[in-house]
Amino acid sequence: MNISGTRQAVIWISVIALFIGSLYLFREILLPFVVGALSAYLLDPLADRLEEKGLSRTLSASIIAGLFFLAIILGVLLLLPVLQGQVVRFADNFPGYVEGLHNVATPLFEQLRSVLSPEDLKSLQSGVTQYAGDAMLWLGKLVKSLLTGGLALVNLLSLLFVTPLVTWYMLRDWDVMVDRVDSWLPRDHVEVIREQFRLMDETIAGFIRGQLTVCFIQGCFFGIGLTLVGLDFGFLVGLIAGLLSFVPYVGIAVGLVIGFAIAVAQFSTIGPILAVAGVFAAGQVIEGNFLTPKLVGDRVKLHAVWIVFALFAFGNLIGFVGVLIAVPTAAVIGVLVRFFIGRYLESNLYSGHAKRIELPEAE
């Protein structure tokens, strides 16, 4: 690599490092801006369509952003009474669920006592206690981070008042910002960089828009299915499972554990318990064979393990804001890695056909 190439690489690495450092430094106040930017990104195609029909960009952004936030408000107003009632009922019935689970677990524990040796039983109790304690500690940290970080009062108010303004301004000026960034690209490599940005946009848009639709459909399916089965708080459990389905396999796992525990404590026969498991099994089959292939597709090229790792890594580094930017960042990194691997496979370094340097023969 020549001196000019080395200088460009140093500049780009410095820019990336500065960007990551800024995210970490301002992570406590970034939530409304990140949510606004993501909302504007998702709504930009709709604003472009209205603009193509002859509307001004300002009017298009106003209509799309207004309808978007109006739909969110209406959805919250419709769901809030139902969810609030189920949460209150769950809190009231929680002691009964604990007692029911205890009654179910006691015979099983007695059977284990008759089979296992005292040493094995003590080791099992110690392991269960440790893992339960670790789980409660992790849950406590999560709740604390939500209350003191992303969902603190100030940030909650900023979500309500700042996010709509950020969304509208960025949606109105989105094309202008894209053209400005494009004008900053090095002219010698502008076409290559544009192609990588296009692939990043295709990956991010395909995954986020498709996965959000999958989450919505799964939340409705789980909620309605569990309610029809007769599970207490079935709609709430199904909604939680659907929302968490944004993380591959996490939503259905969490929903199945919660739903199965409530079913064991609620029902005295095996039929309804199997029906609860059947709802989640059917949801997984529908999601894996129809929803994800149709709505997300293979063009996204984001492996589930990579998505989960990115969510945990950025969530641990930056908090709730990190969770929001994890998938776009993972998509960007994935595109760059595939680009550099492609260049490597085309290079002499991979083929082994590099020119040999002929040394002068000694006289």
Tab-separated table of N, CA and C in Angstrom, residues 357-363:
chain	number	residue	atom	x	y	z
A	357	ILE	N	10.238	-10.630	-6.480
A	357	ILE	CA	11.256	-9.591	-6.633
A	357	ILE	C	12.574	-10.272	-6.976
A	358	GLU	N	13.127	-9.944	-8.140
A	358	GLU	CA	14.390	-10.527	-8.579
A	358	GLU	C	15.547	-9.760	-7.934
A	359	LEU	N	16.309	-10.478	-7.157
A	359	LEU	CA	17.473	-9.880	-6.536
A	359	LEU	C	18.665	-9.908	-7.467
A	360	PRO	N	19.461	-8.881	-7.494
A	360	PRO	CA	20.639	-8.881	-8.400
A	360	PRO	C	21.634	-9.933	-7.942
A	361	GLU	N	22.201	-10.596	-8.945
A	361	GLU	CA	23.189	-11.637	-8.638
A	361	GLU	C	24.489	-11.018	-8.145
A	362	ALA	N	25.093	-11.701	-7.244
A	362	ALA	CA	26.366	-11.199	-6.696
A	362	ALA	C	27.474	-11.376	-7.731
A	363	GLU	N	28.264	-10.363	-7.863
A	363	GLU	CA	29.377	-10.433	-8.813
A	363	GLU	C	30.517	-11.248	-8.236
